[in-house]
Amino acid sequence: MTDILKTIFESVLVGNKKGVSDGVQQAVDAGVDAGEILNKGLIAAMSEVGRRFEEGEYFVPEMLIAARAMSAGMEIIKPLLVKAGVETIGKVAIGTVKGDLHDIGKNLVGMMMEGAGFEVIDLGVDVTPDRFVEAARSGVNIIAMSALLTTTIPSMEATIKAIEVSNLRDSVRILVGGAPVTQAYAEKIGADGYAADASAAARKALEIVGRS
Amino acid sequence: MKLPTSDYDKPNVRRLLAALHHQESDRVPHIELWVTSQAVYEYVLERKLDYTIGDAAEGGQSIAPEDDVEFATRQGEDAVLCNFNWRPNNVFRLASDGTRHYVDGEIKGRQDLGKLDPPPNLDDQLNYLERYLHAAQGTGVGVIANFTSFFDSTMLAIGVNDSFMMFYDDLPFLEEMMDILLENQVNTMRAVCDRFGDDIALVMVNDDIGYNSGLFIKPDLFMQLFPERMKRLIAPAKKHGLLTLMHTDGKMDNIMPILYDVGFNAAHPIEPESNDIVEVKKAWAGRMALIGNVHTPLLAYGSREEIEAQVRDYCMKLGPGGGWVLGSSTSIMDGVKPENFVTMVEAVHKYGRYGSLEGI
Ligand code: B1M
């Protein structure tokens, strides 16, 4: 890894937003390929952040500031990636299900997915089945649902049913998670995947689109 | 529900205190820290309330003291909570199901301190406690003085997501906010203990410091922020010889030693998602009492038989030696079937019997 990519990588790890945007700008100015900045700088760093979180070395604040720093870098290279025709790995629409306003876990999952190279559309919280259906219709590859309340988990099943009824089930893969959700529940409602934490969710999403 | 006839079905705060002192009484006690379901209240009270209950999380009281005590008396619940909440500058929104919930905080930095909501009037709060104590007189129901604290209240005032980043962006401000909240709550705690220390059953602090993976923030940073402040908050209660209980969500293996060192006597709710309460009891028997942790999904979706079996199993495994109080994990919210709640209560009356209350 070149020094400048190393700087970007390390700045993401410590959540140094300015360090990342300065580093990315410097790399762009020096003619480093945007795809390389993305893969070897930003994505590699977020994958390390995920590892540290899973191993209990990083906590929620470290994840959030790292993701914020990564986003600052993404802002700079996004137009270049589009111009160069670099395709994202896939599009994910993520939201917390109807009746549920918990968003910290959902945000972390979205950030880790972005950090893994996905284009992430954040539908926010309290997302009705209809809005997920709309997102599925818009051509996303993955619908990602988060729920934190016992009383809102059933909305996941309702959303899957609504997607089925709309004849969109074959065009999207569905990923579910959140504190009360389990692998068994995911299977029961016919989701394509479950993940226990944000970095496992990003890995699962990669697996789903055949990029793991 | 049936009105209590036998002593086992009646509330008795001494039963609760015995368990918190790691002793057996006549049966395993039961308390609920938060009931936010109007349907459950009305089912147990067998009448409609002529007001809509507020959500205790919003800073108010959720039900009138007299109704709360009647609710406890009818189901033999051993204590009720009187809340001393200061949760300033929370922003609420209606969810699509029509319920109102917190979504953000308004204090985004030092520049916003000028618009900090004032704390509730102390005299009004003390009068409210007096109403609770008056209503509870002669019923056997104890009154727990429950205080919001400085850690999660700071995060909520700032906005939970923003506050997480503020641990890095502006730690001094975060600490300043914590101290503003702490100062007020210490004064309130002192006033409660000075005036009503002999009348209340115990003191509780509620402060969510963790989630399913453990602490929200790095342990070294947490230790810098939490223990000394928390010791200050509960000092008036300790000075008065009152037992202290802490509510926090989350995985307890790293949290329990911190609470113990700070001086707490009991912890709630030992969430089943991330803790095996039987193991936690074994590890802390005689040192920290536990309140919990019947899973709310069971109460929402389980059958009568499943609920009874769970309570029975807990009574067998957690009851011996005291140190355990039955309760839900964490709150009786909308979605919990009233019949299921009553099944849980009746099951502890049936399966939680020890011997007698003599000698406590
Ligand atoms: C798509 O694929 C995936 C894959 C993985 C996925 C995923 C999606 N989504 C998440 N993951 C996973 O990855 C993430 C990172 O690794 C993880 O996400 P988590 O969200 O689990 O973890 C986050 C990083 C940090 N964790 C959290 O943010 C949740 C922490 C706890 C303490 C919690 C918080 C902070 C809050 N709460 Co609430 N809250 C609790 C929580 C207790 C707990 N044990 O979790 C819980 C979830 N809350 C609960 C309740 C009852 C409530 N809350 C409420 C409100 C709140 C606050 C607003 C105060 C705040 C949320 C702030 C916010 N902006 O999100 C209310 C509901 C509001 C609503 N309609 O949504 C209210 C109803 C309380 C009330 N009476 O008002 C309980 C639910 C009980 C149940 N089983 O139903 C609860 C378990 C607390 C408890 N012990 O009672 C994984 O789950």
JSON list of C-alpha atoms in Angstrom, two decimals, chain B residues 204-340:
[
{"chain": "B", "resi": 204, "resn": "MET", "atom": "CA", "xyz": [-33.54, 3.34, 42.17]},
{"chain": "B", "resi": 205, "resn": "VAL", "atom": "CA", "xyz": [-31.48, 4.96, 39.44]},
{"chain": "B", "resi": 206, "resn": "ASN", "atom": "CA", "xyz": [-32.24, 4.33, 35.81]},
{"chain": "B", "resi": 207, "resn": "ASP", "atom": "CA", "xyz": [-29.50, 4.94, 33.31]},
{"chain": "B", "resi": 208, "resn": "ASP", "atom": "CA", "xyz": [-28.94, 2.85, 30.19]},
{"chain": "B", "resi": 209, "resn": "ILE", "atom": "CA", "xyz": [-25.22, 2.39, 29.88]},
{"chain": "B", "resi": 210, "resn": "GLY", "atom": "CA", "xyz": [-25.17, -0.67, 27.67]},
{"chain": "B", "resi": 211, "resn": "TYR", "atom": "CA", "xyz": [-26.80, -2.82, 25.04]},
{"chain": "B", "resi": 212, "resn": "ASN", "atom": "CA", "xyz": [-26.59, -6.42, 23.88]},
{"chain": "B", "resi": 213, "resn": "SER", "atom": "CA", "xyz": [-22.83, -6.39, 23.38]},
{"chain": "B", "resi": 214, "resn": "GLY", "atom": "CA", "xyz": [-22.02, -4.69, 26.71]},
{"chain": "B", "resi": 215, "resn": "LEU", "atom": "CA", "xyz": [-21.08, -1.09, 27.44]},
{"chain": "B", "resi": 216, "resn": "PHE", "atom": "CA", "xyz": [-21.89, 1.49, 24.77]},
{"chain": "B", "resi": 217, "resn": "ILE", "atom": "CA", "xyz": [-18.47, 3.09, 25.05]},
{"chain": "B", "resi": 218, "resn": "LYS", "atom": "CA", "xyz": [-14.89, 1.99, 25.71]},
{"chain": "B", "resi": 219, "resn": "PRO", "atom": "CA", "xyz": [-14.46, 0.79, 29.29]},
{"chain": "B", "resi": 220, "resn": "ASP", "atom": "CA", "xyz": [-11.53, 3.11, 30.12]},
{"chain": "B", "resi": 221, "resn": "LEU", "atom": "CA", "xyz": [-13.50, 6.15, 28.99]},
{"chain": "B", "resi": 222, "resn": "PHE", "atom": "CA", "xyz": [-16.58, 4.88, 30.80]},
{"chain": "B", "resi": 223, "resn": "MET", "atom": "CA", "xyz": [-14.65, 4.47, 34.02]},
{"chain": "B", "resi": 224, "resn": "GLN", "atom": "CA", "xyz": [-13.44, 8.03, 33.71]},
{"chain": "B", "resi": 225, "resn": "LEU", "atom": "CA", "xyz": [-17.01, 9.32, 33.39]},
{"chain": "B", "resi": 226, "resn": "PHE", "atom": "CA", "xyz": [-19.28, 7.08, 35.38]},
{"chain": "B", "resi": 227, "resn": "PRO", "atom": "CA", "xyz": [-18.32, 5.64, 38.79]},
{"chain": "B", "resi": 228, "resn": "GLU", "atom": "CA", "xyz": [-17.40, 8.78, 40.72]},
{"chain": "B", "resi": 229, "resn": "ARG", "atom": "CA", "xyz": [-20.43, 10.67, 39.44]},
{"chain": "B", "resi": 230, "resn": "MET", "atom": "CA", "xyz": [-22.74, 7.75, 40.21]},
{"chain": "B", "resi": 231, "resn": "LYS", "atom": "CA", "xyz": [-21.29, 7.43, 43.71]},
{"chain": "B", "resi": 232, "resn": "ARG", "atom": "CA", "xyz": [-22.20, 11.09, 44.27]},
{"chain": "B", "resi": 233, "resn": "LEU", "atom": "CA", "xyz": [-25.72, 10.51, 43.03]},
{"chain": "B", "resi": 234, "resn": "ILE", "atom": "CA", "xyz": [-26.48, 7.64, 45.38]},
{"chain": "B", "resi": 235, "resn": "ALA", "atom": "CA", "xyz": [-24.51, 8.99, 48.37]},
{"chain": "B", "resi": 236, "resn": "PRO", "atom": "CA", "xyz": [-27.58, 10.50, 50.12]},
{"chain": "B", "resi": 237, "resn": "ALA", "atom": "CA", "xyz": [-29.39, 7.16, 49.89]},
{"chain": "B", "resi": 238, "resn": "LYS", "atom": "CA", "xyz": [-26.38, 5.24, 51.17]},
{"chain": "B", "resi": 239, "resn": "LYS", "atom": "CA", "xyz": [-26.00, 7.71, 54.01]},
{"chain": "B", "resi": 240, "resn": "HIS", "atom": "CA", "xyz": [-29.59, 7.06, 54.95]},
{"chain": "B", "resi": 241, "resn": "GLY", "atom": "CA", "xyz": [-29.02, 3.29, 54.90]},
{"chain": "B", "resi": 242, "resn": "LEU", "atom": "CA", "xyz": [-31.35, 2.76, 51.94]},
{"chain": "B", "resi": 243, "resn": "LEU", "atom": "CA", "xyz": [-30.90, -0.05, 49.46]},
{"chain": "B", "resi": 244, "resn": "THR", "atom": "CA", "xyz": [-30.07, 1.07, 45.94]},
{"chain": "B", "resi": 245, "resn": "LEU", "atom": "CA", "xyz": [-31.13, -0.48, 42.66]},
{"chain": "B", "resi": 246, "resn": "MET", "atom": "CA", "xyz": [-29.84, 0.32, 39.19]},
{"chain": "B", "resi": 247, "resn": "HIS", "atom": "CA", "xyz": [-31.64, -0.23, 35.93]},
{"chain": "B", "resi": 248, "resn": "THR", "atom": "CA", "xyz": [-29.59, -0.55, 32.82]},
{"chain": "B", "resi": 249, "resn": "ASP", "atom": "CA", "xyz": [-30.17, -2.49, 29.66]},
{"chain": "B", "resi": 250, "resn": "GLY", "atom": "CA", "xyz": [-27.46, -4.64, 28.22]},
{"chain": "B", "resi": 251, "resn": "LYS", "atom": "CA", "xyz": [-25.07, -7.46, 28.71]},
{"chain": "B", "resi": 252, "resn": "MET", "atom": "CA", "xyz": [-24.05, -7.44, 32.34]},
{"chain": "B", "resi": 253, "resn": "ASP", "atom": "CA", "xyz": [-20.80, -9.38, 32.61]},
{"chain": "B", "resi": 254, "resn": "ASN", "atom": "CA", "xyz": [-18.64, -6.26, 32.51]},
{"chain": "B", "resi": 255, "resn": "ILE", "atom": "CA", "xyz": [-21.29, -3.95, 33.90]},
{"chain": "B", "resi": 256, "resn": "MET", "atom": "CA", "xyz": [-22.15, -5.83, 37.10]},
{"chain": "B", "resi": 257, "resn": "PRO", "atom": "CA", "xyz": [-18.73, -5.38, 38.76]},
{"chain": "B", "resi": 258, "resn": "ILE", "atom": "CA", "xyz": [-18.92, -1.64, 38.08]},
{"chain": "B", "resi": 259, "resn": "LEU", "atom": "CA", "xyz": [-22.37, -1.35, 39.66]},
{"chain": "B", "resi": 260, "resn": "TYR", "atom": "CA", "xyz": [-21.24, -3.38, 42.64]},
{"chain": "B", "resi": 261, "resn": "ASP", "atom": "CA", "xyz": [-18.16, -1.23, 43.20]},
{"chain": "B", "resi": 262, "resn": "VAL", "atom": "CA", "xyz": [-20.22, 1.93, 42.92]},
{"chain": "B", "resi": 263, "resn": "GLY", "atom": "CA", "xyz": [-22.35, 0.61, 45.78]},
{"chain": "B", "resi": 264, "resn": "PHE", "atom": "CA", "xyz": [-25.54, -0.68, 44.18]},
{"chain": "B", "resi": 265, "resn": "ASN", "atom": "CA", "xyz": [-27.34, -3.56, 45.88]},
{"chain": "B", "resi": 266, "resn": "ALA", "atom": "CA", "xyz": [-29.46, -4.75, 42.99]},
{"chain": "B", "resi": 267, "resn": "ALA", "atom": "CA", "xyz": [-29.69, -4.69, 39.21]},
{"chain": "B", "resi": 268, "resn": "HIS", "atom": "CA", "xyz": [-32.58, -4.76, 36.75]},
{"chain": "B", "resi": 269, "resn": "PRO", "atom": "CA", "xyz": [-33.49, -6.32, 34.24]},
{"chain": "B", "resi": 270, "resn": "ILE", "atom": "CA", "xyz": [-30.60, -8.65, 33.23]},
{"chain": "B", "resi": 271, "resn": "GLU", "atom": "CA", "xyz": [-31.97, -8.79, 29.69]},
{"chain": "B", "resi": 272, "resn": "PRO", "atom": "CA", "xyz": [-32.42, -12.37, 28.48]},
{"chain": "B", "resi": 273, "resn": "GLU", "atom": "CA", "xyz": [-31.18, -11.46, 24.99]},
{"chain": "B", "resi": 274, "resn": "SER", "atom": "CA", "xyz": [-27.67, -11.07, 26.34]},
{"chain": "B", "resi": 275, "resn": "ASN", "atom": "CA", "xyz": [-27.58, -12.67, 29.80]},
{"chain": "B", "resi": 276, "resn": "ASP", "atom": "CA", "xyz": [-28.25, -16.01, 31.37]},
{"chain": "B", "resi": 277, "resn": "ILE", "atom": "CA", "xyz": [-29.87, -14.85, 34.59]},
{"chain": "B", "resi": 278, "resn": "VAL", "atom": "CA", "xyz": [-29.26, -18.21, 36.29]},
{"chain": "B", "resi": 279, "resn": "GLU", "atom": "CA", "xyz": [-25.53, -17.84, 35.70]},
{"chain": "B", "resi": 280, "resn": "VAL", "atom": "CA", "xyz": [-25.57, -14.20, 36.77]},
{"chain": "B", "resi": 281, "resn": "LYS", "atom": "CA", "xyz": [-27.35, -15.18, 39.99]},
{"chain": "B", "resi": 282, "resn": "LYS", "atom": "CA", "xyz": [-24.74, -17.86, 40.69]},
{"chain": "B", "resi": 283, "resn": "ALA", "atom": "CA", "xyz": [-21.91, -15.40, 40.14]},
{"chain": "B", "resi": 284, "resn": "TRP", "atom": "CA", "xyz": [-23.43, -12.65, 42.30]},
{"chain": "B", "resi": 285, "resn": "ALA", "atom": "CA", "xyz": [-25.36, -14.56, 44.96]},
{"chain": "B", "resi": 286, "resn": "GLY", "atom": "CA", "xyz": [-25.21, -12.74, 48.29]},
{"chain": "B", "resi": 287, "resn": "ARG", "atom": "CA", "xyz": [-23.72, -9.62, 46.74]},
{"chain": "B", "resi": 288, "resn": "MET", "atom": "CA", "xyz": [-26.09, -8.23, 44.11]},
{"chain": "B", "resi": 289, "resn": "ALA", "atom": "CA", "xyz": [-29.78, -9.00, 43.98]},
{"chain": "B", "resi": 290, "resn": "LEU", "atom": "CA", "xyz": [-31.46, -9.34, 40.59]},
{"chain": "B", "resi": 291, "resn": "ILE", "atom": "CA", "xyz": [-34.80, -8.15, 39.32]},
{"chain": "B", "resi": 292, "resn": "GLY", "atom": "CA", "xyz": [-36.05, -9.63, 36.08]},
{"chain": "B", "resi": 293, "resn": "ASN", "atom": "CA", "xyz": [-36.20, -11.02, 33.48]},
{"chain": "B", "resi": 294, "resn": "VAL", "atom": "CA", "xyz": [-39.31, -12.57, 31.96]},
{"chain": "B", "resi": 295, "resn": "HIS", "atom": "CA", "xyz": [-38.92, -11.91, 28.27]},
{"chain": "B", "resi": 296, "resn": "THR", "atom": "CA", "xyz": [-41.51, -9.52, 26.82]},
{"chain": "B", "resi": 297, "resn": "PRO", "atom": "CA", "xyz": [-41.88, -11.53, 23.58]},
{"chain": "B", "resi": 298, "resn": "LEU", "atom": "CA", "xyz": [-43.10, -14.36, 25.79]},
{"chain": "B", "resi": 299, "resn": "LEU", "atom": "CA", "xyz": [-45.59, -12.02, 27.43]},
{"chain": "B", "resi": 300, "resn": "ALA", "atom": "CA", "xyz": [-46.65, -10.66, 24.05]},
{"chain": "B", "resi": 301, "resn": "TYR", "atom": "CA", "xyz": [-46.89, -13.88, 22.07]},
{"chain": "B", "resi": 302, "resn": "GLY", "atom": "CA", "xyz": [-46.52, -16.82, 24.47]},
{"chain": "B", "resi": 303, "resn": "SER", "atom": "CA", "xyz": [-49.25, -19.12, 25.67]},
{"chain": "B", "resi": 304, "resn": "ARG", "atom": "CA", "xyz": [-50.47, -19.29, 29.25]},
{"chain": "B", "resi": 305, "resn": "GLU", "atom": "CA", "xyz": [-48.71, -22.64, 29.69]},
{"chain": "B", "resi": 306, "resn": "GLU", "atom": "CA", "xyz": [-45.40, -21.30, 28.38]},
{"chain": "B", "resi": 307, "resn": "ILE", "atom": "CA", "xyz": [-45.49, -18.31, 30.70]},
{"chain": "B", "resi": 308, "resn": "GLU", "atom": "CA", "xyz": [-46.33, -20.45, 33.71]},
{"chain": "B", "resi": 309, "resn": "ALA", "atom": "CA", "xyz": [-43.55, -22.87, 32.84]},
{"chain": "B", "resi": 310, "resn": "GLN", "atom": "CA", "xyz": [-41.02, -20.05, 32.55]},
{"chain": "B", "resi": 311, "resn": "VAL", "atom": "CA", "xyz": [-41.98, -18.51, 35.90]},
{"chain": "B", "resi": 312, "resn": "ARG", "atom": "CA", "xyz": [-41.97, -21.91, 37.58]},
{"chain": "B", "resi": 313, "resn": "ASP", "atom": "CA", "xyz": [-38.54, -22.70, 36.20]},
{"chain": "B", "resi": 314, "resn": "TYR", "atom": "CA", "xyz": [-37.22, -19.33, 37.39]},
{"chain": "B", "resi": 315, "resn": "CYS", "atom": "CA", "xyz": [-38.74, -19.82, 40.85]},
{"chain": "B", "resi": 316, "resn": "MET", "atom": "CA", "xyz": [-36.96, -23.14, 41.14]},
{"chain": "B", "resi": 317, "resn": "LYS", "atom": "CA", "xyz": [-33.62, -21.93, 39.83]},
{"chain": "B", "resi": 318, "resn": "LEU", "atom": "CA", "xyz": [-33.47, -18.35, 41.08]},
{"chain": "B", "resi": 319, "resn": "GLY", "atom": "CA", "xyz": [-35.67, -18.38, 44.17]},
{"chain": "B", "resi": 320, "resn": "PRO", "atom": "CA", "xyz": [-33.53, -20.33, 46.67]},
{"chain": "B", "resi": 321, "resn": "GLY", "atom": "CA", "xyz": [-31.63, -18.08, 49.05]},
{"chain": "B", "resi": 322, "resn": "GLY", "atom": "CA", "xyz": [-33.49, -14.91, 48.06]},
{"chain": "B", "resi": 323, "resn": "GLY", "atom": "CA", "xyz": [-31.68, -12.33, 45.97]},
{"chain": "B", "resi": 324, "resn": "TRP", "atom": "CA", "xyz": [-34.19, -12.49, 43.15]},
{"chain": "B", "resi": 325, "resn": "VAL", "atom": "CA", "xyz": [-37.33, -10.51, 42.44]},
{"chain": "B", "resi": 326, "resn": "LEU", "atom": "CA", "xyz": [-39.56, -11.48, 39.55]},
{"chain": "B", "resi": 327, "resn": "GLY", "atom": "CA", "xyz": [-40.15, -8.81, 36.92]},
{"chain": "B", "resi": 328, "resn": "SER", "atom": "CA", "xyz": [-40.34, -8.48, 33.19]},
{"chain": "B", "resi": 329, "resn": "SER", "atom": "CA", "xyz": [-37.49, -7.53, 30.95]},
{"chain": "B", "resi": 330, "resn": "THR", "atom": "CA", "xyz": [-37.99, -4.63, 30.81]},
{"chain": "B", "resi": 331, "resn": "SER", "atom": "CA", "xyz": [-41.33, -2.95, 30.63]},
{"chain": "B", "resi": 332, "resn": "ILE", "atom": "CA", "xyz": [-44.94, -3.93, 30.25]},
{"chain": "B", "resi": 333, "resn": "MET", "atom": "CA", "xyz": [-45.51, -2.09, 27.02]},
{"chain": "B", "resi": 334, "resn": "ASP", "atom": "CA", "xyz": [-48.31, -2.06, 24.46]},
{"chain": "B", "resi": 335, "resn": "GLY", "atom": "CA", "xyz": [-48.34, -5.44, 22.82]},
{"chain": "B", "resi": 336, "resn": "VAL", "atom": "CA", "xyz": [-48.11, -7.40, 26.08]},
{"chain": "B", "resi": 337, "resn": "LYS", "atom": "CA", "xyz": [-51.40, -9.22, 26.45]},
{"chain": "B", "resi": 338, "resn": "PRO", "atom": "CA", "xyz": [-53.06, -8.24, 29.75]},
{"chain": "B", "resi": 339, "resn": "GLU", "atom": "CA", "xyz": [-54.07, -11.88, 30.34]},
{"chain": "B", "resi": 340, "resn": "ASN", "atom": "CA", "xyz": [-50.45, -12.92, 29.93]}
]
